[in-house]
Short mmCIF file of C-alpha atoms in Angstrom, two decimals:
data_model
loop_
_atom_site.label_atom_id
_atom_site.label_comp_id
_atom_site.label_asym_id
_atom_site.label_seq_id
_atom_site.Cartn_x
_atom_site.Cartn_y
_atom_site.Cartn_z
CA MET A 949 -75.26 133.11 42.53
CA ALA A 950 -73.09 131.77 39.68
CA GLU A 951 -72.50 135.29 38.34
CA GLU A 952 -71.51 136.47 41.83
CA LYS A 953 -69.02 133.57 42.16
CA VAL A 954 -67.50 134.36 38.75
CA THR A 955 -67.21 138.03 39.70
CA THR A 956 -65.43 137.14 42.95
CA MET A 957 -62.97 134.83 41.19
CA GLY A 958 -62.30 137.48 38.56
CA PHE A 959 -61.60 140.06 41.25
CA MET A 960 -59.14 137.67 42.94
CA GLN A 961 -57.32 137.08 39.64
CA ASP A 962 -57.34 140.66 38.31
CA ASN A 963 -56.62 142.45 41.60
CA ALA A 964 -53.17 144.08 41.48
CA MET A 965 -52.35 143.25 45.10
CA MET A 966 -53.31 139.58 44.74
CA THR A 967 -51.32 139.36 41.50
CA ALA A 968 -48.25 140.79 43.20
CA ILE A 969 -48.57 138.35 46.10
CA ARG A 970 -49.00 135.42 43.72
CA ASP A 971 -46.01 136.45 41.59
CA THR A 972 -43.86 136.92 44.69
CA TYR A 973 -44.82 133.48 45.99
CA ILE A 974 -44.08 131.84 42.61
CA ALA A 975 -40.70 133.56 42.36
CA PHE A 976 -39.84 132.56 45.93
CA SER A 977 -40.84 128.94 45.27
CA GLU A 978 -38.75 128.81 42.08
CA ARG A 979 -35.66 130.14 43.88
CA ARG A 980 -36.29 127.73 46.72
CA GLU A 981 -36.44 124.80 44.30
CA ALA A 982 -33.28 125.98 42.55
CA LEU A 983 -31.32 125.74 45.82
CA ALA A 984 -32.00 121.97 45.95
CA LEU A 985 -32.34 122.02 49.74
CA SER A 986 -32.69 118.75 51.64
CA ASN A 987 -34.67 117.93 54.76
CA PRO A 988 -32.62 118.88 57.88
CA GLY A 989 -34.30 116.42 60.29
CA THR A 990 -35.99 117.42 63.53
CA VAL A 991 -34.91 119.75 66.33
CA ASP A 992 -34.84 116.80 68.75
CA ASN A 993 -32.30 115.06 66.51
CA VAL A 994 -30.19 118.09 65.61
CA ALA A 995 -27.18 116.41 67.32
CA ARG A 996 -28.22 112.81 66.56
CA GLU A 997 -24.90 111.79 65.02
CA VAL A 998 -23.10 112.57 68.29
CA GLN A 999 -25.69 111.94 70.99
CA LYS A 1000 -27.32 108.81 69.57
CA ASP A 1001 -24.72 107.24 67.26
CA VAL A 1002 -21.33 107.83 68.88
CA PHE A 1003 -21.99 108.42 72.59
CA LEU A 1004 -23.01 105.63 74.97
CA LYS A 1005 -26.07 107.27 76.54
CA ASN A 1006 -28.56 104.98 74.76
CA TYR A 1007 -26.39 101.85 75.05
CA MET A 1008 -24.82 101.91 78.54
CA PHE A 1009 -25.99 99.34 81.11
CA THR A 1010 -24.75 97.57 84.23
CA GLY A 1011 -25.22 94.11 85.71
CA LEU A 1012 -26.19 90.99 83.80
CA ARG A 1013 -28.74 91.01 80.99
CA ALA A 1014 -30.14 88.44 78.58
CA ASP A 1015 -32.49 89.13 75.66
CA LEU A 1016 -34.29 86.41 73.70
CA THR A 1017 -36.12 87.56 70.57
CA LYS A 1018 -38.42 85.43 68.45
CA PRO A 1019 -39.37 86.98 65.08
CA PHE A 1020 -42.55 85.59 63.55
CA SER A 1021 -42.78 87.74 60.44
CA ILE A 1022 -40.70 90.21 58.45
CA SER A 1023 -43.45 91.84 56.38
CA PRO A 1024 -45.32 92.90 58.39
CA VAL A 1025 -42.76 93.04 61.21
CA PHE A 1026 -43.82 91.01 64.24
CA HIS A 1027 -41.42 90.18 67.08
CA VAL A 1028 -41.79 88.84 70.62
CA SER A 1029 -38.97 89.15 73.13
CA HIS A 1030 -38.13 88.24 76.72
CA ALA A 1031 -35.58 90.29 78.68
CA PHE A 1032 -33.93 89.23 81.94
CA ALA A 1033 -31.78 91.52 84.11
CA MET A 1034 -29.89 91.13 87.39
CA GLY A 1035 -27.79 93.58 89.39
CA SER A 1036 -28.73 96.58 87.26
CA GLN A 1037 -28.01 100.01 88.75
CA GLU A 1038 -30.37 101.68 86.27
CA GLY A 1039 -33.41 100.09 87.85
CA LEU A 1040 -34.13 97.55 85.12
CA PRO A 1041 -36.80 95.03 86.21
CA PRO A 1042 -35.81 91.37 86.53
CA TYR A 1043 -38.16 90.36 83.69
CA THR A 1044 -39.76 92.23 80.80
CA PHE A 1045 -42.01 90.88 78.06
CA ALA A 1046 -42.17 92.91 74.83
CA THR A 1047 -43.92 92.65 71.50
CA LEU A 1048 -43.51 94.67 68.29
CA TYR A 1049 -45.64 95.00 65.17
CA GLY A 1050 -44.96 97.21 62.16
CA THR A 1051 -46.27 97.93 58.67
CA PRO A 1052 -45.47 100.83 56.32
CA LYS A 1053 -48.26 102.82 58.03
CA VAL A 1054 -48.50 101.43 61.58
CA PHE A 1055 -45.97 100.76 64.32
CA LEU A 1056 -47.00 99.22 67.66
CA GLN A 1057 -44.76 98.27 70.57
CA GLY A 1058 -45.61 97.22 74.13
CA ASN A 1059 -43.57 96.25 77.20
CA VAL A 1060 -44.75 94.87 80.54
CA ASP A 1061 -42.49 93.84 83.42
CA ASN A 1062 -42.88 91.58 86.44
CA GLU A 1063 -44.01 94.51 88.62
CA GLY A 1064 -46.95 95.36 86.36
CA GLN A 1065 -45.45 98.47 84.77
CA PHE A 1066 -46.59 98.92 81.17
CA SER A 1067 -45.17 101.12 78.44
CA GLY A 1068 -46.39 101.28 74.88
CA ARG A 1069 -45.88 103.14 71.62
CA ALA A 1070 -48.33 103.56 68.76
CA ASN A 1071 -47.30 105.43 65.60
CA TYR A 1072 -49.33 106.07 62.47
CA ARG A 1073 -48.19 107.47 59.10
CA TRP A 1074 -51.07 109.53 57.70
CA THR A 1075 -49.13 110.53 54.58
CA ASP A 1076 -45.55 110.31 53.42
CA ALA A 1077 -44.93 113.61 55.24
CA LEU A 1078 -47.13 113.44 58.36
CA VAL A 1079 -46.56 110.94 61.20
CA THR A 1080 -48.26 110.81 64.60
CA LYS A 1081 -46.41 109.13 67.48
CA THR A 1082 -47.90 108.29 70.88
CA ASN A 1083 -46.19 107.01 73.98
CA ALA A 1084 -47.91 105.87 77.19
CA GLN A 1085 -46.65 104.54 80.53
CA ILE A 1086 -48.72 103.05 83.34
CA ALA A 1087 -47.21 101.92 86.64
CA PRO A 1088 -48.56 100.91 90.06
CA GLY A 1089 -48.89 103.82 92.45
CA PRO A 1090 -50.22 107.38 92.12
CA GLY A 1091 -48.60 109.86 89.76
CA GLN A 1092 -46.80 107.20 87.72
CA ALA A 1093 -48.82 107.51 84.49
CA MET A 1094 -47.55 109.38 81.45
CA PHE A 1095 -48.98 110.09 78.01
CA GLN A 1096 -47.24 111.83 75.13
CA VAL A 1097 -48.28 112.53 71.56
CA ASP A 1098 -46.02 113.87 68.79
CA ASN A 1099 -46.90 115.07 65.31
CA ASP A 1100 -44.05 115.43 62.81
CA TYR A 1101 -44.48 116.96 59.38
CA THR A 1102 -41.51 116.37 57.07
CA GLY A 1103 -41.28 118.73 54.10
CA LYS A 1104 -38.72 118.83 51.33
CA ASP A 1105 -36.51 121.32 53.15
CA PHE A 1106 -38.07 121.68 56.61
CA THR A 1107 -39.56 119.76 59.52
CA ALA A 1108 -42.33 121.00 61.83
CA SER A 1109 -43.23 119.20 65.06
CA LEU A 1110 -45.91 119.56 67.71
CA LYS A 1111 -45.58 117.64 70.97
CA ALA A 1112 -47.88 117.34 74.01
CA LEU A 1113 -46.91 115.70 77.31
CA ASN A 1114 -49.73 114.76 79.71
CA PRO A 1115 -52.27 117.11 78.06
CA SER A 1116 -55.52 117.58 80.00
CA ILE A 1117 -58.58 119.83 80.27
CA LEU A 1118 -60.27 117.85 83.07
CA GLU A 1119 -59.32 120.36 85.77
CA GLY A 1120 -61.25 123.18 84.15
CA GLY A 1121 -58.33 124.49 82.12
CA LEU A 1122 -55.47 123.46 79.91
CA THR A 1123 -52.58 121.74 81.72
CA GLY A 1124 -49.53 119.80 80.59
CA ILE A 1125 -46.44 120.51 78.54
CA TYR A 1126 -46.70 121.61 74.90
CA ILE A 1127 -43.69 121.96 72.61
CA THR A 1128 -43.59 123.10 69.01
CA SER A 1129 -40.46 123.22 66.87
CA TYR A 1130 -39.46 124.14 63.34
CA LEU A 1131 -36.17 123.44 61.52
CA GLN A 1132 -35.55 124.95 58.07
CA SER A 1133 -32.70 124.47 55.60
CA VAL A 1134 -31.55 127.88 54.35
CA THR A 1135 -28.59 126.64 52.29
CA PRO A 1136 -27.53 123.12 51.24
CA SER A 1137 -25.28 123.06 54.34
CA LEU A 1138 -26.97 125.32 56.94
CA ALA A 1139 -30.24 124.79 58.80
CA VAL A 1140 -31.70 127.00 61.54
CA GLY A 1141 -34.75 126.61 63.73
CA LEU A 1142 -36.41 127.25 67.05
CA GLU A 1143 -38.37 125.43 69.72
CA MET A 1144 -41.11 126.95 71.89
CA MET A 1145 -42.46 125.41 75.09
CA TRP A 1146 -45.60 126.19 77.12
CA GLN A 1147 -46.33 124.33 80.34
CA ARG A 1148 -48.70 124.56 83.30
CA ALA A 1149 -48.77 122.04 86.12
CA ALA A 1150 -52.20 123.03 87.50
CA VAL A 1151 -54.96 125.51 86.71
CA ASN A 1152 -54.25 127.47 89.91
CA THR A 1153 -50.68 128.22 88.78
CA GLY A 1154 -49.47 130.41 85.99
CA PRO A 1155 -47.98 128.98 82.79
CA ASP A 1156 -44.27 128.97 82.00
CA THR A 1157 -42.90 129.62 78.54
CA ALA A 1158 -39.47 129.19 76.99
CA VAL A 1159 -37.89 129.61 73.56
CA SER A 1160 -34.76 127.83 72.32
CA TYR A 1161 -32.78 128.38 69.13
CA VAL A 1162 -30.84 125.77 67.12
CA ALA A 1163 -28.48 125.75 64.17
CA LYS A 1164 -26.88 122.91 62.23
CA TYR A 1165 -24.11 123.01 59.63
CA LYS A 1166 -23.24 119.98 57.51
CA GLY A 1167 -19.93 119.60 55.68
CA SER A 1168 -18.72 116.84 53.40
CA ASP A 1169 -17.71 114.53 56.27
CA TRP A 1170 -18.55 116.53 59.40
CA ILE A 1171 -21.56 118.08 61.15
CA ALA A 1172 -21.64 120.87 63.74
CA SER A 1173 -24.68 121.98 65.74
CA ALA A 1174 -25.49 124.50 68.45
CA GLN A 1175 -28.47 125.03 70.76
CA LEU A 1176 -29.23 128.14 72.83
CA GLN A 1177 -31.80 127.31 75.50
CA ALA A 1178 -33.95 129.77 77.40
CA GLN A 1179 -32.80 128.42 80.78
CA GLY A 1180 -29.34 129.84 80.15
CA ALA A 1181 -27.71 126.74 78.64
CA ILE A 1182 -25.59 126.48 75.53
CA ASN A 1183 -24.95 123.11 73.92
CA THR A 1184 -22.61 122.58 70.98
CA SER A 1185 -21.63 119.34 69.26
CA TYR A 1186 -19.24 118.29 66.53
CA TRP A 1187 -19.26 114.99 64.59
CA ARG A 1188 -16.74 113.81 62.02
CA ARG A 1189 -16.24 110.64 60.00
CA LEU A 1190 -12.51 109.93 59.95
CA THR A 1191 -12.73 106.79 57.84
CA GLU A 1192 -15.49 104.54 56.55
CA LYS A 1193 -15.56 102.69 59.88
CA VAL A 1194 -14.43 105.34 62.39
CA GLU A 1195 -16.56 108.20 63.74
CA VAL A 1196 -15.69 110.72 66.47
CA GLY A 1197 -17.78 113.27 68.31
CA ALA A 1198 -17.43 116.09 70.83
CA ASP A 1199 -20.07 117.77 72.96
CA LEU A 1200 -19.83 120.92 75.11
CA ASN A 1201 -22.59 121.87 77.53
CA LEU A 1202 -22.48 125.21 79.38
CA GLN A 1203 -25.06 126.37 81.92
CA PHE A 1204 -25.32 129.88 83.35
CA GLN A 1205 -27.47 130.18 86.48
CA PRO A 1206 -27.91 132.94 89.06
CA GLY A 1207 -25.45 132.24 91.87
CA MET A 1208 -24.67 133.56 95.32
CA GLY A 1209 -21.72 135.57 96.40
CA GLY A 1210 -21.08 137.39 93.13
CA ARG A 1211 -19.65 140.85 92.68
CA GLY A 1212 -22.88 142.36 93.91
CA GLY A 1213 -21.98 141.44 97.46
CA LEU A 1214 -22.60 138.51 99.77
CA MET A 1215 -25.99 137.90 98.16
CA GLY A 1216 -25.03 139.38 94.81
CA SER A 1217 -26.36 138.46 91.42
CA GLY A 1218 -23.26 136.75 90.10
CA LEU A 1219 -23.65 133.94 87.59
CA ARG A 1220 -22.75 130.39 88.47
CA LYS A 1221 -21.17 128.77 85.44
CA GLU A 1222 -21.07 125.02 84.98
CA GLY A 1223 -19.77 123.12 82.01
CA THR A 1224 -19.22 119.57 80.82
CA THR A 1225 -17.18 118.43 77.85
CA THR A 1226 -17.53 114.92 76.40
CA LEU A 1227 -15.39 113.25 73.75
CA GLY A 1228 -16.35 109.96 72.09
CA ALA A 1229 -15.38 107.60 69.31
CA LYS A 1230 -17.05 104.73 67.48
CA TYR A 1231 -15.26 101.92 65.64
CA ASP A 1232 -17.13 99.55 63.33
CA PHE A 1233 -15.39 96.26 62.65
CA ARG A 1234 -16.60 93.36 60.51
CA GLN A 1235 -18.39 91.55 63.34
CA SER A 1236 -18.28 94.06 66.21
CA THR A 1237 -18.72 97.68 67.24
CA PHE A 1238 -16.67 99.49 69.89
CA ARG A 1239 -17.66 102.79 71.51
CA ALA A 1240 -15.68 104.81 74.05
CA GLN A 1241 -16.14 108.20 75.65
CA VAL A 1242 -14.58 110.38 78.34
CA ASP A 1243 -15.90 113.57 79.92
CA SER A 1244 -14.58 116.41 82.06
CA THR A 1245 -16.20 114.99 85.21
CA GLY A 1246 -13.69 112.14 85.22
CA ARG A 1247 -15.89 109.38 83.79
CA LEU A 1248 -14.47 106.95 81.26
CA SER A 1249 -16.93 104.58 79.54
CA CYS A 1250 -16.68 101.92 76.85
CA LEU A 1251 -18.98 99.45 75.15
CA LEU A 1252 -18.11 96.47 72.96
CA GLU A 1253 -20.77 94.68 70.93
CA LYS A 1254 -19.56 91.45 69.34
CA ARG A 1255 -21.59 89.14 67.08
CA VAL A 1256 -20.17 85.69 67.86
CA LEU A 1257 -22.75 83.83 65.73
CA PRO A 1258 -25.18 85.02 63.03
CA TYR A 1259 -27.96 85.33 65.61
CA VAL A 1260 -26.01 85.69 68.89
CA GLN A 1261 -24.48 88.94 70.12
CA LEU A 1262 -22.42 89.62 73.25
CA SER A 1263 -22.13 93.08 74.80
CA PHE A 1264 -19.68 94.30 77.43
CA ALA A 1265 -20.03 97.71 79.08
CA GLY A 1266 -17.77 99.37 81.61
CA GLU A 1267 -17.59 102.75 83.33
CA LEU A 1268 -14.93 104.19 85.64
CA ASP A 1269 -15.48 107.39 87.64
CA GLN A 1270 -12.07 108.75 88.58
CA PHE A 1271 -13.30 111.42 91.02
CA LYS A 1272 -15.82 109.23 92.89
CA GLN A 1273 -13.61 106.13 92.74
CA GLN A 1274 -16.49 104.02 91.42
CA ALA A 1275 -16.65 101.38 88.71
CA LYS A 1276 -19.58 99.79 86.88
CA VAL A 1277 -19.60 96.71 84.66
CA GLY A 1278 -22.27 95.14 82.47
CA LEU A 1279 -22.47 91.94 80.44
CA ALA A 1280 -25.32 91.04 78.06
CA VAL A 1281 -26.20 88.35 75.57
CA SER A 1282 -28.81 88.74 72.82
CA VAL A 1283 -30.22 85.77 70.94
CA GLU A 1284 -32.56 85.75 67.93
CA ALA A 1285 -34.38 82.60 66.87
CA PRO A 1286 -35.62 82.93 63.27
CA ASN A 1287 -36.64 80.03 61.05
CA GLU A 1288 -35.90 79.33 57.38
CA GLU A 1289 -39.15 80.88 56.20
CA LEU A 1290 -38.21 84.19 57.84
CA LEU A 1291 -34.85 84.17 56.11
CA VAL A 1292 -36.64 84.00 52.76
CA GLN A 1293 -38.94 86.83 53.82
CA GLN A 1294 -35.92 88.90 54.84
CA GLU A 1295 -34.32 88.51 51.42
CA ASN A 1296 -37.57 89.57 49.74
CA ALA A 1297 -37.92 92.55 52.11
CA MET A 1298 -34.42 93.78 51.22
CA SER A 1299 -35.42 94.02 47.55
CA SER A 1300 -38.78 95.67 48.34
CA THR A 1301 -39.30 99.42 47.82
CA ALA A 1302 -41.99 99.73 50.51
CA PRO A 1303 -41.25 102.37 53.20
CA PRO A 1304 -40.21 101.13 56.64
CA PRO A 1305 -42.59 101.30 59.63
CA PRO A 1306 -42.89 104.77 61.25
CA PHE A 1307 -40.56 104.02 64.18
#
């Protein structure tokens, strides 16, 4: 048995084809290392600088809101918060209780409101490169539950992700939505990738598939990205840092769908083209942040976040729709209540080299 194993290993090492494959792989790896490529991020965040940093989508609110946060520990992170809302047009519940816990390997977060709706997140860092993220929502009434699991692998110059939304085999077959994506840096400035989706609502229906393509180019102080989706949509974004405290962004979304009344006649196969352009800016001041954006549908939005005290922040949001003649206003106050012991922990955490929780 030992002689047979040695013979097999010798064949693998002396075989001309295996030697050529090994040499090709080594040469490719050496050239890849010489390029000094960096990680490009994920496909979901290919336009993060515009969509999540400059634009107001993740910050806009209406009505009155008050958030009270009580941190109990910095390392590990442990917070408890109470949120109150009134007059919200986004459907925010009047009261929400939330708790958060995080270590370098584990991140846990849970929210429950006065109507009994629960949402939770649980993330785990298996290695420095592999992170699993889960998200669950449970609400009163049928068809209100949701479960999602993501797996992100972060390499030196690429990121691979696998996502499943409401996966199930209980109906006698595989159902749910499954998305896999891959983003690769090909030069120090350019990254390209793709995203593939497979979904099936029930076992008695056929599956649907779609493929999308993405590209991202990074300059010295600007980033441009483009996405070509299988549904006939093209999305492009551009982000630029004008100064140390000023950022601007632009986003163009075009959708091409089969329309009616095209050149083919009354029921022709003409394409219906729809597009939206959004421009935004972000200003960082010493104690405040101001965001503003305007789009081609006639909506003008702004958000001002002002820290009036070290642990008190006021937020004002406003939106004006010129075409619909509608206006929305929001006012919020956020209060943190740390003690002296936590301030010492925070200073120690700033000098620590431990990785942050896998948010």
